[in-house]
mmCIF file of C-alpha atoms and ligand atoms in Angstrom:
data_model
loop_
_atom_site.group_PDB
_atom_site.id
_atom_site.type_symbol
_atom_site.label_atom_id
_atom_site.label_comp_id
_atom_site.label_asym_id
_atom_site.label_seq_id
_atom_site.Cartn_x
_atom_site.Cartn_y
_atom_site.Cartn_z
ATOM 1 C CA MET A 598 -4.930 -0.250 23.747
ATOM 2 C CA GLN A 599 -5.076 3.532 23.759
ATOM 3 C CA ILE A 600 -6.719 5.553 21.003
ATOM 4 C CA PHE A 601 -5.497 9.056 20.186
ATOM 5 C CA VAL A 602 -6.836 11.723 17.862
ATOM 6 C CA SER A 603 -4.545 14.510 19.055
ATOM 7 C CA ILE A 604 -1.003 14.879 17.654
ATOM 8 C CA PRO A 605 0.583 16.252 20.870
ATOM 9 C CA GLU A 606 -1.056 13.518 22.953
ATOM 10 C CA VAL A 607 0.083 10.623 20.735
ATOM 11 C CA LYS A 608 3.585 12.127 20.563
ATOM 12 C CA ALA A 609 3.755 12.308 24.362
ATOM 13 C CA ARG A 610 2.608 8.684 24.758
ATOM 14 C CA VAL A 611 5.104 7.349 22.194
ATOM 15 C CA GLN A 612 7.963 9.380 23.703
ATOM 16 C CA GLU A 613 7.100 7.952 27.114
ATOM 17 C CA ALA A 614 7.322 4.406 25.673
ATOM 18 C CA LYS A 615 10.659 5.311 24.031
ATOM 19 C CA SER A 616 12.143 6.683 27.198
ATOM 20 C CA GLY A 617 11.087 3.444 28.906
ATOM 21 C CA GLY A 618 13.441 1.727 26.437
ATOM 22 C CA ARG A 619 10.826 0.269 24.087
ATOM 23 C CA SER A 620 11.424 0.236 20.322
ATOM 24 C CA ILE A 621 8.552 1.710 18.306
ATOM 25 C CA GLY A 622 6.929 -0.207 15.439
ATOM 26 C CA PHE A 623 4.533 1.688 13.197
ATOM 27 C CA VAL A 624 1.894 0.502 10.693
ATOM 28 C CA PRO A 625 0.218 3.272 8.659
ATOM 29 C CA THR A 626 -3.184 2.302 7.191
ATOM 30 C CA MET A 627 -6.351 3.790 5.775
ATOM 31 C CA GLY A 628 -8.484 1.395 7.845
ATOM 32 C CA PHE A 629 -11.174 -1.106 6.841
ATOM 33 C CA LEU A 630 -8.618 -3.629 7.971
ATOM 34 C CA HIS A 631 -8.174 -7.124 6.580
ATOM 35 C CA GLU A 632 -5.649 -9.931 7.003
ATOM 36 C CA GLY A 633 -3.147 -8.063 4.791
ATOM 37 C CA HIS A 634 -3.045 -5.130 7.218
ATOM 38 C CA LEU A 635 -3.055 -7.498 10.174
ATOM 39 C CA SER A 636 0.007 -9.331 8.819
ATOM 40 C CA LEU A 637 1.903 -6.025 9.112
ATOM 41 C CA VAL A 638 0.502 -5.451 12.598
ATOM 42 C CA ARG A 639 1.607 -8.942 13.686
ATOM 43 C CA ALA A 640 5.099 -8.333 12.293
ATOM 44 C CA SER A 641 5.308 -5.131 14.320
ATOM 45 C CA VAL A 642 3.984 -6.688 17.542
ATOM 46 C CA ARG A 643 6.540 -9.482 17.071
ATOM 47 C CA ASP A 644 9.528 -7.260 16.212
ATOM 48 C CA ALA A 645 8.989 -4.044 18.168
ATOM 49 C CA GLY A 646 8.402 -3.370 21.854
ATOM 50 C CA PHE A 647 5.532 -0.950 21.252
ATOM 51 C CA THR A 648 3.211 -0.910 18.224
ATOM 52 C CA VAL A 649 1.403 2.128 16.856
ATOM 53 C CA VAL A 650 -1.185 1.764 14.051
ATOM 54 C CA SER A 651 -2.576 4.816 12.295
ATOM 55 C CA ILE A 652 -5.964 4.868 10.597
ATOM 56 C CA PHE A 653 -6.336 7.875 8.332
ATOM 57 C CA VAL A 654 -8.045 8.017 4.934
ATOM 58 C CA ASN A 655 -5.619 10.424 3.334
ATOM 59 C CA PRO A 656 -7.422 12.938 1.094
ATOM 60 C CA ALA A 657 -4.148 14.052 -0.544
ATOM 61 C CA GLN A 658 -3.727 10.737 -2.366
ATOM 62 C CA PHE A 659 -7.174 10.774 -3.998
ATOM 63 C CA ALA A 660 -7.936 12.726 -7.186
ATOM 64 C CA PRO A 661 -11.236 14.671 -7.155
ATOM 65 C CA HIS A 662 -12.947 11.992 -9.309
ATOM 66 C CA GLU A 663 -11.708 9.115 -7.086
ATOM 67 C CA ASP A 664 -13.417 7.348 -4.183
ATOM 68 C CA PHE A 665 -12.345 9.388 -1.126
ATOM 69 C CA GLU A 666 -15.938 9.900 0.084
ATOM 70 C CA ASP A 667 -16.981 6.301 -0.644
ATOM 71 C CA TYR A 668 -13.788 4.638 0.637
ATOM 72 C CA PRO A 669 -14.964 1.897 3.050
ATOM 73 C CA ARG A 670 -14.697 2.785 6.750
ATOM 74 C CA ASP A 671 -15.561 0.848 9.917
ATOM 75 C CA MET A 672 -13.681 2.216 12.910
ATOM 76 C CA GLU A 673 -15.296 0.030 15.576
ATOM 77 C CA ARG A 674 -14.503 -3.168 13.691
ATOM 78 C CA ASP A 675 -10.924 -1.998 13.033
ATOM 79 C CA LEU A 676 -10.384 -1.208 16.715
ATOM 80 C CA ASP A 677 -11.662 -4.671 17.715
ATOM 81 C CA PHE A 678 -9.172 -6.296 15.306
ATOM 82 C CA LEU A 679 -6.281 -4.198 16.620
ATOM 83 C CA ARG A 680 -7.154 -4.818 20.274
ATOM 84 C CA ALA A 681 -7.076 -8.565 19.567
ATOM 85 C CA GLU A 682 -3.571 -8.240 18.046
ATOM 86 C CA GLY A 683 -2.105 -6.562 21.134
ATOM 87 C CA VAL A 684 -1.554 -3.137 19.550
ATOM 88 C CA ASP A 685 -0.488 -0.476 22.056
ATOM 89 C CA VAL A 686 -1.696 2.716 20.375
ATOM 90 C CA VAL A 687 -4.093 3.593 17.545
ATOM 91 C CA PHE A 688 -3.755 7.062 16.066
ATOM 92 C CA THR A 689 -6.731 8.388 14.082
ATOM 93 C CA PRO A 690 -6.194 12.101 13.499
ATOM 94 C CA PRO A 691 -8.969 14.267 12.068
ATOM 95 C CA ARG A 692 -8.358 15.598 8.569
ATOM 96 C CA ASP A 693 -7.712 19.182 9.651
ATOM 97 C CA ALA A 694 -5.055 18.132 12.173
ATOM 98 C CA VAL A 695 -3.016 16.657 9.305
ATOM 99 C CA TYR A 696 -3.985 19.206 6.644
ATOM 100 C CA PRO A 697 -5.050 22.502 8.226
ATOM 101 C CA ALA A 698 -6.749 25.000 5.913
ATOM 102 C CA ASP A 699 -3.457 26.831 5.234
ATOM 103 C CA TYR A 700 -1.468 23.638 4.403
ATOM 104 C CA HIS A 701 1.090 23.989 1.553
ATOM 105 C CA THR A 702 3.940 21.476 1.867
ATOM 106 C CA TYR A 703 4.182 18.240 -0.186
ATOM 107 C CA VAL A 704 6.847 15.590 -0.708
ATOM 108 C CA GLU A 705 7.594 14.182 -4.167
ATOM 109 C CA VAL A 706 9.908 11.384 -5.284
ATOM 110 C CA HIS A 707 10.489 12.366 -8.893
ATOM 111 C CA GLY A 708 11.224 9.629 -11.393
ATOM 112 C CA LEU A 709 9.709 6.838 -9.352
ATOM 113 C CA GLN A 710 6.366 8.537 -8.734
ATOM 114 C CA GLU A 711 5.640 9.022 -12.450
ATOM 115 C CA ARG A 712 6.090 5.325 -13.355
ATOM 116 C CA LEU A 713 3.545 2.435 -13.244
ATOM 117 C CA CYS A 714 0.516 3.692 -11.231
ATOM 118 C CA GLY A 715 1.794 7.279 -11.538
ATOM 119 C CA ASN A 716 0.497 7.440 -15.116
ATOM 120 C CA SER A 717 -3.146 7.023 -14.224
ATOM 121 C CA ARG A 718 -2.904 8.419 -10.654
ATOM 122 C CA PRO A 719 -0.529 11.402 -10.982
ATOM 123 C CA GLN A 720 -1.412 12.832 -7.548
ATOM 124 C CA PHE A 721 -1.172 9.526 -5.701
ATOM 125 C CA PHE A 722 2.433 9.128 -4.512
ATOM 126 C CA ARG A 723 2.799 12.816 -3.646
ATOM 127 C CA GLY A 724 -0.132 12.334 -1.283
ATOM 128 C CA VAL A 725 1.242 9.068 0.109
ATOM 129 C CA CYS A 726 4.771 10.421 0.724
ATOM 130 C CA THR A 727 3.451 13.594 2.314
ATOM 131 C CA VAL A 728 1.246 11.788 4.810
ATOM 132 C CA VAL A 729 3.824 9.081 5.560
ATOM 133 C CA LEU A 730 6.533 11.681 6.237
ATOM 134 C CA LYS A 731 4.143 13.644 8.465
ATOM 135 C CA LEU A 732 3.241 10.468 10.364
ATOM 136 C CA PHE A 733 6.926 9.540 10.695
ATOM 137 C CA HIS A 734 7.586 12.961 12.272
ATOM 138 C CA ILE A 735 4.717 12.482 14.710
ATOM 139 C CA ILE A 736 5.419 8.869 15.722
ATOM 140 C CA GLU A 737 9.217 8.769 15.195
ATOM 141 C CA PRO A 738 9.168 4.972 14.747
ATOM 142 C CA ASP A 739 12.270 2.793 14.800
ATOM 143 C CA VAL A 740 10.688 0.517 12.210
ATOM 144 C CA ALA A 741 7.686 0.948 9.882
ATOM 145 C CA PHE A 742 5.838 -1.846 8.079
ATOM 146 C CA PHE A 743 4.475 -1.693 4.538
ATOM 147 C CA GLY A 744 2.944 -4.311 2.225
ATOM 148 C CA GLN A 745 4.450 -5.720 -0.954
ATOM 149 C CA LYS A 746 0.869 -5.505 -2.309
ATOM 150 C CA ASP A 747 1.658 -1.832 -3.003
ATOM 151 C CA ALA A 748 5.068 -2.552 -4.503
ATOM 152 C CA GLN A 749 5.612 0.876 -6.049
ATOM 153 C CA GLN A 750 4.557 2.568 -2.826
ATOM 154 C CA SER A 751 7.077 0.489 -0.856
ATOM 155 C CA ALA A 752 9.858 1.309 -3.352
ATOM 156 C CA ILE A 753 9.038 5.025 -3.166
ATOM 157 C CA ILE A 754 8.897 5.085 0.637
ATOM 158 C CA ARG A 755 12.241 3.271 0.799
ATOM 159 C CA ARG A 756 13.681 5.891 -1.559
ATOM 160 C CA MET A 757 12.217 8.810 0.396
ATOM 161 C CA VAL A 758 13.719 7.431 3.607
ATOM 162 C CA LYS A 759 17.119 7.000 1.934
ATOM 163 C CA ASP A 760 17.124 10.373 0.168
ATOM 164 C CA LEU A 761 16.035 12.323 3.241
ATOM 165 C CA GLY A 762 18.243 10.296 5.598
ATOM 166 C CA LEU A 763 15.317 9.412 7.871
ATOM 167 C CA ASP A 764 16.161 7.336 10.913
ATOM 168 C CA VAL A 765 13.565 4.598 10.378
ATOM 169 C CA ARG A 766 13.919 1.025 9.123
ATOM 170 C CA ILE A 767 11.390 0.017 6.455
ATOM 171 C CA GLU A 768 10.108 -3.566 6.486
ATOM 172 C CA VAL A 769 8.129 -4.801 3.489
ATOM 173 C CA CYS A 770 5.840 -7.787 4.194
ATOM 174 C CA PRO A 771 4.548 -10.327 1.618
ATOM 175 C CA ILE A 772 1.175 -10.036 -0.147
ATOM 176 C CA VAL A 773 -1.675 -11.745 1.708
ATOM 177 C CA ARG A 774 -4.215 -13.398 -0.613
ATOM 178 C CA ASP A 775 -7.587 -15.092 -0.302
ATOM 179 C CA SER A 776 -7.456 -18.881 -0.743
ATOM 180 C CA ASP A 777 -8.407 -18.470 -4.446
ATOM 181 C CA GLY A 778 -5.474 -16.088 -5.081
ATOM 182 C CA LEU A 779 -7.154 -12.670 -4.968
ATOM 183 C CA ALA A 780 -4.865 -10.178 -3.203
ATOM 184 C CA LEU A 781 -6.689 -8.737 -0.197
ATOM 185 C CA SER A 782 -7.642 -5.076 -0.555
ATOM 186 C CA SER A 783 -10.076 -2.786 1.241
ATOM 187 C CA ARG A 784 -11.518 -2.010 -2.193
ATOM 188 C CA ASN A 785 -12.513 -5.682 -2.685
ATOM 189 C CA ALA A 786 -15.554 -4.611 -0.615
ATOM 190 C CA TYR A 787 -16.872 -2.896 -3.778
ATOM 191 C CA PHE A 788 -17.215 -6.175 -5.731
ATOM 192 C CA ASN A 789 -20.392 -8.052 -6.552
ATOM 193 C CA VAL A 790 -20.067 -11.829 -7.027
ATOM 194 C CA ASP A 791 -19.376 -11.595 -10.792
ATOM 195 C CA GLN A 792 -16.793 -8.871 -10.444
ATOM 196 C CA ARG A 793 -14.961 -10.757 -7.717
ATOM 197 C CA GLU A 794 -14.796 -13.823 -9.952
ATOM 198 C CA ALA A 795 -13.521 -11.672 -12.844
ATOM 199 C CA ALA A 796 -10.842 -10.150 -10.569
ATOM 200 C CA LEU A 797 -9.164 -13.545 -10.253
ATOM 201 C CA CYS A 798 -7.651 -12.986 -13.717
ATOM 202 C CA LEU A 799 -4.956 -10.798 -12.083
ATOM 203 C CA SER A 800 -3.464 -13.461 -9.818
ATOM 204 C CA ARG A 801 -4.073 -16.148 -12.471
ATOM 205 C CA SER A 802 -2.047 -14.177 -15.012
ATOM 206 C CA LEU A 803 0.814 -13.779 -12.505
ATOM 207 C CA ASP A 804 0.720 -17.525 -11.788
ATOM 208 C CA LEU A 805 1.091 -18.196 -15.535
ATOM 209 C CA ALA A 806 4.023 -15.778 -15.703
ATOM 210 C CA ARG A 807 5.697 -17.431 -12.719
ATOM 211 C CA ALA A 808 5.306 -20.882 -14.310
ATOM 212 C CA LYS A 809 6.750 -19.614 -17.596
ATOM 213 C CA ILE A 810 9.759 -18.060 -15.838
ATOM 214 C CA THR A 811 10.306 -21.222 -13.792
ATOM 215 C CA ALA A 812 10.346 -23.123 -17.101
ATOM 216 C CA GLY A 813 13.173 -20.863 -18.303
ATOM 217 C CA GLU A 814 11.527 -17.933 -20.131
ATOM 218 C CA ARG A 815 13.450 -14.661 -19.625
ATOM 219 C CA ASN A 816 12.121 -12.450 -22.441
ATOM 220 C CA THR A 817 9.930 -9.812 -20.783
ATOM 221 C CA GLY A 818 7.953 -9.083 -23.987
ATOM 222 C CA ARG A 819 6.804 -12.698 -24.173
ATOM 223 C CA ILE A 820 6.010 -12.853 -20.446
ATOM 224 C CA ILE A 821 3.973 -9.643 -20.685
ATOM 225 C CA SER A 822 2.030 -11.108 -23.667
ATOM 226 C CA ILE A 823 1.098 -14.175 -21.632
ATOM 227 C CA ILE A 824 -0.188 -11.955 -18.820
ATOM 228 C CA ARG A 825 -2.101 -9.639 -21.166
ATOM 229 C CA ASP A 826 -3.720 -12.580 -23.039
ATOM 230 C CA GLU A 827 -4.966 -14.071 -19.777
ATOM 231 C CA ILE A 828 -6.440 -10.779 -18.572
ATOM 232 C CA GLU A 829 -7.920 -9.831 -21.947
ATOM 233 C CA ALA A 830 -9.765 -13.181 -22.023
ATOM 234 C CA GLU A 831 -11.864 -11.814 -19.138
ATOM 235 C CA PRO A 832 -14.604 -9.611 -20.653
ATOM 236 C CA GLN A 833 -15.045 -7.417 -17.545
ATOM 237 C CA ALA A 834 -11.316 -6.635 -17.295
ATOM 238 C CA LYS A 835 -9.518 -3.687 -18.858
ATOM 239 C CA ILE A 836 -5.746 -3.402 -18.527
ATOM 240 C CA ASP A 837 -4.250 -0.158 -17.225
ATOM 241 C CA TYR A 838 -0.672 -1.463 -17.418
ATOM 242 C CA VAL A 839 1.419 -4.633 -17.273
ATOM 243 C CA GLU A 840 5.142 -4.017 -16.781
ATOM 244 C CA ILE A 841 8.291 -5.844 -15.775
ATOM 245 C CA VAL A 842 10.711 -3.482 -14.041
ATOM 246 C CA ASP A 843 13.675 -3.530 -11.674
ATOM 247 C CA ALA A 844 12.578 -3.244 -8.040
ATOM 248 C CA ASP A 845 14.485 -0.036 -7.163
ATOM 249 C CA GLU A 846 14.235 2.353 -10.112
ATOM 250 C CA LEU A 847 11.079 0.736 -11.559
ATOM 251 C CA LEU A 848 12.535 0.919 -15.074
ATOM 252 C CA PRO A 849 11.408 -1.583 -17.752
ATOM 253 C CA LYS A 850 13.598 -4.640 -18.365
ATOM 254 C CA ASP A 851 14.245 -6.622 -21.560
ATOM 255 C CA LYS A 852 15.288 -9.742 -19.730
ATOM 256 C CA VAL A 853 13.821 -10.713 -16.406
ATOM 257 C CA GLU A 854 16.209 -11.346 -13.489
ATOM 258 C CA GLU A 855 15.881 -12.370 -9.879
ATOM 259 C CA GLY A 856 14.505 -9.488 -7.791
ATOM 260 C CA ASP A 857 12.619 -7.868 -10.686
ATOM 261 C CA LEU A 858 9.001 -6.841 -10.283
ATOM 262 C CA ILE A 859 6.062 -7.815 -12.473
ATOM 263 C CA ALA A 860 3.427 -5.173 -11.738
ATOM 264 C CA LEU A 861 -0.042 -4.736 -13.159
ATOM 265 C CA ALA A 862 -3.120 -2.606 -12.760
ATOM 266 C CA VAL A 863 -6.485 -3.672 -14.155
ATOM 267 C CA TYR A 864 -9.973 -2.221 -14.087
ATOM 268 C CA ILE A 865 -12.824 -4.600 -13.308
ATOM 269 C CA ASP A 866 -15.663 -2.374 -14.482
ATOM 270 C CA HIS A 867 -14.769 0.912 -12.716
ATOM 271 C CA ILE A 868 -12.855 -0.724 -9.839
ATOM 272 C CA ARG A 869 -9.086 -0.402 -10.253
ATOM 273 C CA LEU A 870 -6.994 -3.276 -8.851
ATOM 274 C CA ILE A 871 -3.250 -3.770 -8.584
ATOM 275 C CA ASP A 872 -1.231 -6.920 -8.109
ATOM 276 C CA ASN A 873 2.406 -7.905 -8.510
ATOM 277 C CA LEU A 874 5.028 -10.577 -8.261
ATOM 278 C CA ILE A 875 8.691 -10.358 -7.280
ATOM 279 C CA ILE A 876 10.779 -12.793 -9.276
HETATM 280 P P1 AMP B 1365 -3.951 0.804 2.920
HETATM 281 O O1 AMP B 1365 -4.863 0.791 4.101
HETATM 282 O O2 AMP B 1365 -4.577 0.261 1.673
HETATM 283 O O3 AMP B 1365 -3.268 2.134 2.727
HETATM 284 O O4 AMP B 1365 -2.794 -0.223 3.261
HETATM 285 C C1 AMP B 1365 -2.014 -0.092 4.420
HETATM 286 C C2 AMP B 1365 -0.834 -1.030 4.330
HETATM 287 O O5 AMP B 1365 -1.304 -2.378 4.216
HETATM 288 C C3 AMP B 1365 0.052 -0.765 3.107
HETATM 289 O O6 AMP B 1365 1.416 -0.855 3.475
HETATM 290 C C4 AMP B 1365 -0.344 -1.860 2.172
HETATM 291 O O7 AMP B 1365 0.671 -2.235 1.257
HETATM 292 C C5 AMP B 1365 -0.640 -3.004 3.138
HETATM 293 N N1 AMP B 1365 -1.507 -4.011 2.499
HETATM 294 C C6 AMP B 1365 -2.694 -3.783 1.888
HETATM 295 N N2 AMP B 1365 -3.169 -4.934 1.354
HETATM 296 C C7 AMP B 1365 -2.254 -5.893 1.636
HETATM 297 C C8 AMP B 1365 -2.156 -7.297 1.345
HETATM 298 N N3 AMP B 1365 -3.103 -7.936 0.669
HETATM 299 N N4 AMP B 1365 -1.066 -7.963 1.788
HETATM 300 C C9 AMP B 1365 -0.085 -7.311 2.473
HETATM 301 N N5 AMP B 1365 -0.121 -5.995 2.782
HETATM 302 C C10 AMP B 1365 -1.183 -5.295 2.368
#
């Protein structure tokens, strides 16, 4: 496994692999890797001839009051995980290589970026799209892997790729959870024992919604009430949003249909968590 910090050097290595006839799989991450990230890495190693993983904590997607400085980092551990998965190249650019001091250009996906998480994190998807497009230009992957865990992010990336006519296939991989249901997230590292227990109300509420829908309920107002009641019963939890939307435009639905997305964001104390379910 080779590790690159320089843009020209990683470009040269990937182009060499391409000219040798290998297809390029790419997994962008912010590091502090867990089984969720590794499920994307495994999909890439399986599907593509040459896998590139980036590790870059992207300052553009954090608001000034958010946790950019405190975001968990452990490069040595991440590299050990990636070596064990058979990754070919890890790309970890320094901040000023991606955003030099005179940087001005940002990518926005209007409409989609303002919905769901966009309300409480207005800068977030602009930062995500900008860094993902930059990374796509550097790596020029044939296929890139994203997690359903960040459902809105996946929908927005798919839309950016379509709107800009980018020549990359987007694969979205299922949410990986702990055995008790908690969706894996690098930010789970912030929890104490009580908070982690409280955080289970997210997946529990989605399980209740799934059971209700399986039993025939289609009215989104009633399904949302069931989810909210379950979360509000947890004293440490505070709901940011619970919505049922279509998976492409992310617009609210009255009646739930196959393919729709139940998405929620909840604060456990000051830690903001997201989770979702595709019907
Ligand atoms: P991050 O490092 O948080 O930016 O995540 C990098 C990629 O891993 C994104 O495409 C995420 O959606 C994906 N990911 C994060 N957590 C999970 C999870 N629990 N299951 C599946 N994919 C995940």
